[in-house]
Each structure stands twice: as structure tokens, then as C-alpha cells.
Coordinates of C-alpha atoms in Angstrom, one line a residue:
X220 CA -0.5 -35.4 5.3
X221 CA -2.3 -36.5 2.2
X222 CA -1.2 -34.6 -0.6
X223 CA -3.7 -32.8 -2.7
X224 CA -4.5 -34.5 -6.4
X225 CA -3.8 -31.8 -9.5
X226 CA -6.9 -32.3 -10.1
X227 CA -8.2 -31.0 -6.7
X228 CA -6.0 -28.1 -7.2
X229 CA -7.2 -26.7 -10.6
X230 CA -11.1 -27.2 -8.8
X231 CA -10.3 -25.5 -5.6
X232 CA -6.6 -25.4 -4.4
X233 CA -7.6 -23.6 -1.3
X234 CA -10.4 -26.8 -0.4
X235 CA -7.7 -28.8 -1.7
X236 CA -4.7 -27.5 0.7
X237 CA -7.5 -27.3 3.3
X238 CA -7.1 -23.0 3.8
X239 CA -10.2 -21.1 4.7
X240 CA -11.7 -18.8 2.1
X241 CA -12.8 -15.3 3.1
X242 CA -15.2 -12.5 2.7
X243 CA -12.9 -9.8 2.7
X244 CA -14.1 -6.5 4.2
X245 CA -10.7 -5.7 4.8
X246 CA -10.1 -4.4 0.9
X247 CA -7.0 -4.8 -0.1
X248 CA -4.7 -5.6 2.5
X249 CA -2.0 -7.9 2.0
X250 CA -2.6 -10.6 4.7
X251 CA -6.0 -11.0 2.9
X252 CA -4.1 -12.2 -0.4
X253 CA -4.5 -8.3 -1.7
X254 CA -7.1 -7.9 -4.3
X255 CA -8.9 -9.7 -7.1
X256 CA -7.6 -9.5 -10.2
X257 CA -9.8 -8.6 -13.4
X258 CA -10.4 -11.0 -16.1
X259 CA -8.6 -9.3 -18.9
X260 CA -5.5 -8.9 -16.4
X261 CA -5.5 -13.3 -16.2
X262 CA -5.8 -13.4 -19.6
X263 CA -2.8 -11.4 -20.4
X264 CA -0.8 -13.5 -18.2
X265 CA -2.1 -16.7 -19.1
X266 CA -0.8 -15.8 -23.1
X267 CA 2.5 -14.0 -21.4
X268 CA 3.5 -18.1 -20.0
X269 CA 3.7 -19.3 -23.5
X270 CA 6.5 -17.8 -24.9
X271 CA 10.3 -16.7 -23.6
X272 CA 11.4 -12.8 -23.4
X273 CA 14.4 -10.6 -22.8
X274 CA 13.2 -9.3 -19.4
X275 CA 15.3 -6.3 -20.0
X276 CA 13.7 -5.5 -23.4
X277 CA 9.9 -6.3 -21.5
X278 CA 10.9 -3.9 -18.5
X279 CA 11.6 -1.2 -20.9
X280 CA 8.5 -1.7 -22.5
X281 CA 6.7 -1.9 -19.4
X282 CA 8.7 1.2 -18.2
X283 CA 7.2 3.4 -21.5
X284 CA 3.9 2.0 -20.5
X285 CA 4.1 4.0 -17.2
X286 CA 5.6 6.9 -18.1
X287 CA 2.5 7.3 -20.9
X288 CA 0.5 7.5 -17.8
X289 CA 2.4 8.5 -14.8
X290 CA 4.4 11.4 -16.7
X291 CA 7.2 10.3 -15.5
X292 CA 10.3 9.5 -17.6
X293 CA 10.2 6.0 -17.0
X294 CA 9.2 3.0 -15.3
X295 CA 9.8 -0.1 -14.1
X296 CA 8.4 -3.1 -12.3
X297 CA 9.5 -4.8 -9.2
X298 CA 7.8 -7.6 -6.6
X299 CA 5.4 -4.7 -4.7
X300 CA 5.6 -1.2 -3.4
X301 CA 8.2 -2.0 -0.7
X302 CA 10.6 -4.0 -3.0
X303 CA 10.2 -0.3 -5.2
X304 CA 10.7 1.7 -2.0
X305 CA 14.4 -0.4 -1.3
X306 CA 15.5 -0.5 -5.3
X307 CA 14.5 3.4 -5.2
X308 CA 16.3 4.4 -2.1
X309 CA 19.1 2.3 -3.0
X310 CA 19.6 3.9 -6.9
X311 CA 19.5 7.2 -4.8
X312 CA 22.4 6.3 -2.9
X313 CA 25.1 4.8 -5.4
X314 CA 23.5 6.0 -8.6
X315 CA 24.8 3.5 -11.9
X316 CA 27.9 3.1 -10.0
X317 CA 28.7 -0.5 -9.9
X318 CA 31.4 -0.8 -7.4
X319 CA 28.8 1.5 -4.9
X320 CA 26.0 -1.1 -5.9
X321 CA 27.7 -4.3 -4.7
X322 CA 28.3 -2.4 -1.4
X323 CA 25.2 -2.0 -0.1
X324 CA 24.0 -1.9 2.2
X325 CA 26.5 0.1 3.6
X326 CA 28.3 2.2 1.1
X327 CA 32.0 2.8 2.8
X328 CA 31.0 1.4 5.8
X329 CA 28.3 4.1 6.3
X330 CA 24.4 4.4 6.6
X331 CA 22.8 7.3 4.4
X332 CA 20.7 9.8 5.7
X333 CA 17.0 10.4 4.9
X334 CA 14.8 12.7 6.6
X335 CA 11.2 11.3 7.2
X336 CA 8.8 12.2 9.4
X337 CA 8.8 10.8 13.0
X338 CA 7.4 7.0 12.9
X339 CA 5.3 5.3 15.2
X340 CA 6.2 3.7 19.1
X341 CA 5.9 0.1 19.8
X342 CA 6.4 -1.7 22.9
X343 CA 8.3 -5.6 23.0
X344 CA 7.1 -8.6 25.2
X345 CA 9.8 -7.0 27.8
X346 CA 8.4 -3.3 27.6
X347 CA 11.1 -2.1 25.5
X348 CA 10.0 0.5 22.9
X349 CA 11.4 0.3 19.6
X350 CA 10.4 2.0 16.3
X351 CA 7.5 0.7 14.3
X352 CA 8.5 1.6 11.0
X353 CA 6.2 -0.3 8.9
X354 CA 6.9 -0.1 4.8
X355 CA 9.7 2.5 5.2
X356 CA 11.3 -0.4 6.8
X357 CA 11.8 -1.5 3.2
X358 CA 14.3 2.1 2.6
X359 CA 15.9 1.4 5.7
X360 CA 17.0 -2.2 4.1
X361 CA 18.6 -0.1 1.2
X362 CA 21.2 1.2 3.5
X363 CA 19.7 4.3 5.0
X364 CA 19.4 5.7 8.7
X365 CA 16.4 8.1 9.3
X366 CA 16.4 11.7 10.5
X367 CA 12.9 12.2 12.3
X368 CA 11.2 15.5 12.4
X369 CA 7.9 15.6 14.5
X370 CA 6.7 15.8 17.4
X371 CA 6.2 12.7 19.4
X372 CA 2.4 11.4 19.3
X373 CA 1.0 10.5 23.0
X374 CA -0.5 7.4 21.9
X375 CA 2.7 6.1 20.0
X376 CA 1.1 7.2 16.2
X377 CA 3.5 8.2 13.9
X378 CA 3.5 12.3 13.0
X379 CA 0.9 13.7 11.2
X380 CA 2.0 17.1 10.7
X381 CA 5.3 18.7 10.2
X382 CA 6.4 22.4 9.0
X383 CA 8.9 23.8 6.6
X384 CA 10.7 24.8 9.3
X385 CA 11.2 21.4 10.8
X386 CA 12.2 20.2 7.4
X387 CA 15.2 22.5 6.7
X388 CA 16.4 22.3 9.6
X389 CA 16.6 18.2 9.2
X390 CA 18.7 19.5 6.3
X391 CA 20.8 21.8 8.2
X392 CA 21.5 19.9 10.7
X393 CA 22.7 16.9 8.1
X394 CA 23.9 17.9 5.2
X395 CA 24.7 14.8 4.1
X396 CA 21.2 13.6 3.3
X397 CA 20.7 12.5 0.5
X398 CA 16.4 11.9 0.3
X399 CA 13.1 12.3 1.4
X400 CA 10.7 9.1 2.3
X401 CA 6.8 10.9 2.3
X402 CA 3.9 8.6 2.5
X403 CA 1.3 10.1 -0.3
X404 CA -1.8 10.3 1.9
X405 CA -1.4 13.5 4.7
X406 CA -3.9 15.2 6.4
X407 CA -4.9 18.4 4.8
X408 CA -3.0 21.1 8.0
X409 CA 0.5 19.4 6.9
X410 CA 3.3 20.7 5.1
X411 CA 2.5 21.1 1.2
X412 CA 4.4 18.9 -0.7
X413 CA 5.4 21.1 -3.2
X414 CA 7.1 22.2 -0.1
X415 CA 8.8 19.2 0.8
X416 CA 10.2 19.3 -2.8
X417 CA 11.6 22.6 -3.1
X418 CA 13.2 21.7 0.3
X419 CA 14.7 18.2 -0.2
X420 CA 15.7 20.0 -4.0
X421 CA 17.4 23.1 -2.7
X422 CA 19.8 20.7 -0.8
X423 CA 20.7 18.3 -3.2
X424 CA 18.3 15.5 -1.7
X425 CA 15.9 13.6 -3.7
X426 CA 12.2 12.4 -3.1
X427 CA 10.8 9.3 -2.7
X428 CA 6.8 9.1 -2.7
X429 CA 5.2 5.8 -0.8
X430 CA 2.0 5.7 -3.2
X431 CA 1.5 2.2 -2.1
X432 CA -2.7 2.4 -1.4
X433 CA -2.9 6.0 -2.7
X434 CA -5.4 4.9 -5.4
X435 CA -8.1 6.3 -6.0
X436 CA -8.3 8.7 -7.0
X437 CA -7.2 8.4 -10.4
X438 CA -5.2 11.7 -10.7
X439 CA -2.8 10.3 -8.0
X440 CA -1.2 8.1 -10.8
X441 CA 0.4 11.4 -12.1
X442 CA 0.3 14.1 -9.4
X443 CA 2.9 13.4 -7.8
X444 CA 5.5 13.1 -10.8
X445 CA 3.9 16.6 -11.7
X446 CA 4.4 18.4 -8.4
X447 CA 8.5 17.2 -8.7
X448 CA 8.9 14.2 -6.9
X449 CA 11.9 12.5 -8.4
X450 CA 10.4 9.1 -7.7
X451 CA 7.1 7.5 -7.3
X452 CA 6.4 3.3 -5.6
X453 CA 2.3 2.3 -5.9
X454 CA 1.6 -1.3 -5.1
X455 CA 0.4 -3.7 -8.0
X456 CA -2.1 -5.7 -5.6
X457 CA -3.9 -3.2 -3.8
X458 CA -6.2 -0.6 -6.1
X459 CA -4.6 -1.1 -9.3
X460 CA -5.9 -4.7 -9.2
X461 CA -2.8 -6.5 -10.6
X462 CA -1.2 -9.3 -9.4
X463 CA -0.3 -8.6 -5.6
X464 CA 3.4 -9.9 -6.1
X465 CA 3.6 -6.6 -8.3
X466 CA 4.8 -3.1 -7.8
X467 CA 5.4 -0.1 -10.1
X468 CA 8.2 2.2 -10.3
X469 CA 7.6 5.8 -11.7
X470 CA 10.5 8.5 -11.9
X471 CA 13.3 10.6 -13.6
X472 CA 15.5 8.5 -16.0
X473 CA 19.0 9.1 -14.1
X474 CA 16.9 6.6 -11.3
X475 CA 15.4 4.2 -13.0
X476 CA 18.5 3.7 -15.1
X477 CA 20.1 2.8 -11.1
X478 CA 17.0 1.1 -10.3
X479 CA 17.4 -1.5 -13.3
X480 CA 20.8 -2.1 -12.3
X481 CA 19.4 -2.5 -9.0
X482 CA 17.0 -4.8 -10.0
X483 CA 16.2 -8.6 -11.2
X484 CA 17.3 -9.8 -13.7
X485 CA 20.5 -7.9 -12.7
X486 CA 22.4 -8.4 -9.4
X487 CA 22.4 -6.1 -7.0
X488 CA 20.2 -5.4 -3.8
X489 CA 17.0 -5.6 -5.8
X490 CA 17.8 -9.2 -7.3
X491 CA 15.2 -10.3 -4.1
X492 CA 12.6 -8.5 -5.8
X493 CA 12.5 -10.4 -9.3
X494 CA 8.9 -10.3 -10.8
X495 CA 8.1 -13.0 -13.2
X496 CA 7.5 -12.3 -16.9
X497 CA 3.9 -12.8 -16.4
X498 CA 3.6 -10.6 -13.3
X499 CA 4.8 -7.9 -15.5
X500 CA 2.7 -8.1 -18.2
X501 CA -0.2 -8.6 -15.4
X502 CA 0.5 -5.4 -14.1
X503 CA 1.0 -3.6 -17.7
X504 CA -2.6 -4.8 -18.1
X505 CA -4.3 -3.9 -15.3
X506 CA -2.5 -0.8 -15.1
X507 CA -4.3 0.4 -18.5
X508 CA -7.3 -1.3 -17.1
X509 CA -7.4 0.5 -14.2
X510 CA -6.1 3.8 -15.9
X511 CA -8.9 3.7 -18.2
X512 CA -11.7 3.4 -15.9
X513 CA -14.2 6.5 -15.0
X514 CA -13.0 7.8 -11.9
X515 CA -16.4 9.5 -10.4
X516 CA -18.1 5.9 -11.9
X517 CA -16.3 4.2 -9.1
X518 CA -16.4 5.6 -6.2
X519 CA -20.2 5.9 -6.8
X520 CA -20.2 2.4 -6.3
X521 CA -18.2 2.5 -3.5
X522 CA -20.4 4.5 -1.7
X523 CA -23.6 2.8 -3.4
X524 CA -22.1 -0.5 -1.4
X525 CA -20.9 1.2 1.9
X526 CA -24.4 2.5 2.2
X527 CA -26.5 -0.5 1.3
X528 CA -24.0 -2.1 4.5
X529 CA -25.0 0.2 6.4
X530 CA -28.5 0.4 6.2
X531 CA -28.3 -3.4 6.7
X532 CA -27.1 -3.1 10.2
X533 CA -29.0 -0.3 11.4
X534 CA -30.5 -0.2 15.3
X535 CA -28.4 -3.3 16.2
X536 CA -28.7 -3.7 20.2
X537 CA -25.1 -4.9 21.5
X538 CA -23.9 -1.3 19.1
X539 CA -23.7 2.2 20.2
X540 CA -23.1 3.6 16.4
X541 CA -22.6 3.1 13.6
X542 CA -21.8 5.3 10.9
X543 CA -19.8 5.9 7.4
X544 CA -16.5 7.8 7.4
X545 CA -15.5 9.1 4.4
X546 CA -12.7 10.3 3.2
X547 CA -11.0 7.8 5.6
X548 CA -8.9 8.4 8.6
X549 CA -5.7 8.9 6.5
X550 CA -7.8 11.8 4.4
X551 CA -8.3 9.0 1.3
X552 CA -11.5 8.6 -0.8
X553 CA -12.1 5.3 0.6
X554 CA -15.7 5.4 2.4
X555 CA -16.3 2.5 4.9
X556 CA -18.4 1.6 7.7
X557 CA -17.4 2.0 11.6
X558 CA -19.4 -0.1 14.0
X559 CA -18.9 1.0 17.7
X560 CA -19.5 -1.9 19.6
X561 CA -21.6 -0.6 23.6
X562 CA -18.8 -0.9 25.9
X563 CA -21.4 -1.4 28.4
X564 CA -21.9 -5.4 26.8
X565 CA -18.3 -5.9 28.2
X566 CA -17.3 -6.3 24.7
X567 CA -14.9 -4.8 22.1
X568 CA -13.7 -4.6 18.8
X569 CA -10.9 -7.1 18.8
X570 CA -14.5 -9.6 20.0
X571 CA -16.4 -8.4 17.3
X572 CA -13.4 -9.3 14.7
X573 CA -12.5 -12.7 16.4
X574 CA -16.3 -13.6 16.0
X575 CA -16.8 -12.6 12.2
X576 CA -13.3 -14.8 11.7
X577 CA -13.9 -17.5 13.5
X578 CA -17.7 -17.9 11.4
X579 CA -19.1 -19.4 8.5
X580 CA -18.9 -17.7 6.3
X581 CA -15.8 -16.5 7.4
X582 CA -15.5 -12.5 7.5
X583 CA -12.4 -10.5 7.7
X584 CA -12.3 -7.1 9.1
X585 CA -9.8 -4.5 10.7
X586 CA -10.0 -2.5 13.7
X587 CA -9.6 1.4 14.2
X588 CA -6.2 2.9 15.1
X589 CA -7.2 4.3 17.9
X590 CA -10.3 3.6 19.3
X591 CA -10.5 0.2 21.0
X592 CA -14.0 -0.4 20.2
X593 CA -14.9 0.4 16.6
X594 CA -14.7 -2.0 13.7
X595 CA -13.9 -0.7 10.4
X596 CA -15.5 -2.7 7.5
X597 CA -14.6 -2.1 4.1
X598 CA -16.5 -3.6 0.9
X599 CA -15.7 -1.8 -1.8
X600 CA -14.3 -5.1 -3.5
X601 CA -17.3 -7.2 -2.0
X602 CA -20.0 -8.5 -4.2
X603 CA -24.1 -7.6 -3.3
X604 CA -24.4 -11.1 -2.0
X605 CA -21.3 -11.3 -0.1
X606 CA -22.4 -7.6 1.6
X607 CA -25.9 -9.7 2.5
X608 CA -23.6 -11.8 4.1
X609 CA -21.8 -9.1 6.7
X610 CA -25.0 -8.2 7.3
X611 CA -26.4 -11.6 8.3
X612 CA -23.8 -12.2 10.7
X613 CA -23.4 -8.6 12.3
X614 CA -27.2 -9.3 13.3
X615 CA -26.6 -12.5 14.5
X616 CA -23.7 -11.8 16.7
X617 CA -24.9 -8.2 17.7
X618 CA -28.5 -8.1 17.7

């Protein structure tokens, strides 16, 4: 291999390292590289590399930064939602005890329970099935052994729904549990979460909230602090538009005391989850960025782009529909488009995806949980031209 010139790099490093460059109708997923970040946020991080800091003195400005508005009593800032997710679970667990921090994961030799609703089926190459358990993997790593409640999904999804019932029972039947792990988007027939709250509070359990692509809307930055979770984990990189390498922490002051100790640049579990000086100030940034922005403003857009997709790629022959869902499928105000590819052309979804990768411009896109032939295509990050684009190629492949 050649290596690139510097020069080469500051012009294009992805030309230069030879890496595609995509249209990405995926939003903000994390394979994708996340989101893009605004210009004041690169500014702010581009002045944060020319000087040194106490980290512990920026964290705790960072931290007043998110309490101001999270309403929270403090903050902090770690390397994504899942590195907040294992420094939350973990301060849960030992608390500012030191000797309990440097035995994790297994504090005396033991797991900790946390009840969670039931998590989604998988299958290995030999047919085993295992549980899928996706970013709650990250509490897991903290030390902690789940307690499912839910009934088991046919197709292997994880639980929707759950009742109070099923929850104090989990509590009953395990007294020794000690949180909570709730993903903030449920469908509207679930248990409340004020519910969950009082639950996991009555028994002397705390509550962590995975907020990782819970925004918008805007008033999720603060409603679950307000409703009594004790802790709160959003991703950096996905809607809040900071650097992707970035997560924020929201929560009572007895856990983000633990979480600091927890956390780079201290030395306990969380030490893999050190964020740079200018990853924090990044994410202080875009955070007030984002914060600041007019909530109804925005997703007018969004929709204002979904629909000019969609009219695009109306009447296409090789499609049986195609339509815009809104809220999504997990009940967020995230509108995309679904096209349902005509099973009777032999074709699916996973063609359809292949084909918009695999072409210039290249195009990436997601499929549908669980219907085989729908492609979900999300551009509310896309520019007008780059929505043109989509709507070249779905006519060329599909018409």
C-alpha cells in the first residue's frame, strides 16, 4: 500500500484512504459514521486543541451545562450512550466505594440484578438461540445479570409491552435488584413510566433511561429527569449532532459523583470510555445548539423532505407501495419513507439495499424489522440535491 500524502488527507482523507463516501438515508446510525456535525460545534473543538485543561474541572463544567438543561443535578460526558449506560449501571452498583469499584465486574464474586424487559431471540450459524441484547449489552458489561419480564415475541422481537404487575413481581421475586434498564421510546399500550418509577423506587432499585436516539422531540432532554428517573444516557452522535465518539450523562448527584469515579480520567471500569478534551467541549456545544433550536421548525423540515422523497418515487413499476410512516415504528417523531418492493418481481428488500450500495452514488438505507420486503429510507439529514439523488436511482433500479 501507498500511503496517503498529508496533503491528500486534509483534501479528502476518505479519497485519500480509498473509503467510499455515502448518501446516508439511514440518519444517524452509527455504522454510517453517525451524524454531521454543525459548524459552530467544529469550531468549538478546533479552539478546545489549543490549550491544556484539568479534565475534572471541564467535566464539572460540562456537567452544570446539562443539568441547566436536562434538570438534572448533574452531568457528565463519556465516549457514547453505551459507554453512559456501563459507567451508570456500574455507579449503581458500588456507589463512591473504591474497594467495590476496582471489583467489578463482579462485586464479591456476584452478578447484580436488573430487571428489563424481555430482549430479543437470535439464532447462531449452528441454530443455537442466544439473547440479542443489543445496547443493554453495555449494562450487562457493568456487572449485572438481567431479570426479564415479557412475554416471548413469536418472531424473536424483543417485548413491547409489560404491566405493573409483571414488574413487581420481578421485584418480589429478587429482592436483591438493585435497577431498572428502560429504553425511552415505548409504544403508547405499555406500562407508564411513572409507573416503572414508583416501582423500581418502592424497592430500593434505581432507574436507568437508554435515551440514546430519543431526540426529537426536544422535551425528551428533560422529561425523563422530571418524571424521577434517577439517571438519564442520550447519544452525542445521533440527534444531538455532536461528535459521535460522545455521550451525555444526566442524573442525581449521589451517581454522577460514582460515575466520575467510574470514569476517565479516573480508573475504574469506565477508564475505556475516556472522551478527549475536545469531544467534550464538542458536545457542550452542540448540545446548546441543538437545545436552542425551534422544536416544531424542525420537524417541518423533516416532513417537508420525507414528502418531496416521496413524491419523487411515486407509480414506480417493480413497487407495490410506497408510503410515509410517521411517528416511526418505535412510536418516535421521526417520519420516513417505506418502499414495498412487488414480491411478484422475485425481489426483496435486502436486493433493493444491496443495489442502492453497491451504486454511484452510493446510497445507504435500512430495512424494516419485520417485513422482508420494505425499505425504510430516512433523509432527514440529507440535503435537496442529495434527496434528487435517491430519487434518481430508485427509478432507475425500480422503474
Amino acid at each position: 500500500m501507498t500511503l496517503p500524502s498529508l496533503e491528500q488527507l486534509e483534501q479528502d482523507p476518505y479519497a485519500a484512504l480509498g473509503v467510499r463516501k455515502f448518501i446516508n438515508a439511514t440518519c444517524h446510525h452509527t455504522v454510517m459514521g453517525g451524524t454531521l456535525i454543525p459548524d459552530t460545534t467544529l469550531k468549538a473543538m478546533r479552539t478546545a486543541a489549543n490549550d491544556f485543561v484539568d479534565l475534572k474541572e471541564l467535566q464539572k463544567a460540562a456537567g452544570k451545562v446539562i443539568s441547566e438543561i436536562t434538570h438534572a443535578d448533574d452531568g457528565y460526558i463519556v465516549s457514547g450512550c453505551a459507554a453512559g449506560l456501563m459507567v451508570s449501571a456500574a455507579a449503581i452498583i458500588t456507589g463512591t466505594d473504591e474497594a467495590l469499584i476496582e471489583q467489578l465486574p463482579y462485586v464479591q464474586g456476584g452478578q447484580v440484578p436488573c430487571v428489563a424487559k424481555r430482549f430479543a431471540r437470535a439464532e447462531n450459524y449452528k441454530g443455537d438461540e442466544y439473547v440479542n441484547h443489543g445496547y443493554a449489552m453495555a449494562v450487562k458489561t457493568a456487572g449485572v445479570k438481567f431479570v426479564e419480564i415479557g412475554e416471548p415475541d413469536p418472531d424473536g422481537r424483543p417485548t413491547k409491552v409489560v404491566s405493573v404487575e409483571e414488574y413487581n413481581q420481578a421485584f418480589i421475586d429478587n429482592p436483591d435488584a438493585k435497577m431498572v434498564y428502560w429504553v425511552g421510546y415505548a409504544p403508547p399500550e405499555d406500562i407508564a413510566l411513572e409507573d416503572v418509577v414508583d416501582i423500581a423506587h418502592a424497592h430500593g432499585a434505581r432507574v436507568i433511561i437508554d435515551a440514546s436516539n430519543c431526540l426529537p422531540p426536544r422535551e425528551n432532554l428533560y422529561r425523563f429527569i422530571d418524571i424521577g428517573a434517577d439517571v438519564v444516557c442520550f447519544s452525542g452522535g445521533k440527534g444531538i449532532q455532536g461528535p459521535q465518539g460522545s455521550g451525555i450523562i444526566a442524573g442525581d448527584q449521589d451517581l454522577i459523583d460514582a460515575i466520575a469515579m467510574q470514569s476517565a480520567p479516573s480508573h475504574g471500569i469506565g477508564r475505556v470510555a475516556k472522551v478527549s478534551k475536545e469531544e467534550v467541549v464538542g458536545q457542550v456545544a452542540s448540545f446548546i445548539w441543538w437545545a436552542n433550536q425551534d422544536d416544531e421548525e424542525r420537524l417541518t423540515e423533516h416532513h417537508r423532505k420525507t414528502a418531496m422523497l416521496h413524491t419523487g418515487i411515486a407509480d414506480l413499476p417493480m413497487v407495490a407501495d410506497t408510503y410515509i410512516e410517521f411517528p416511526d415504528e418505535d412510536n418516535r417523531p421521526m417520519p420516513n419513507v417505506h418502499v414495498k418492493v412487488d414480491p411478484a418481481t422475485g425481489k426483496d428488500a435486502q436486493w433493493l439495499i444491496d443495489q442502492l450500495r453497491n451504486g454511484t452514488p452510493a446510497i445507504a438505507t435500512t430495512g424494516h424489522a419485520t417485513n422482508p420486503q420494505i425499505v425504510k429510507i430516512d433523509v432527514r439529514i440529507c440535503e435537496e440535491q442529495e434527496i434528487a439523488e435517491i430519487s434518481r436511482r430508485l427509478s432507475e433500479i425500480l422503474g
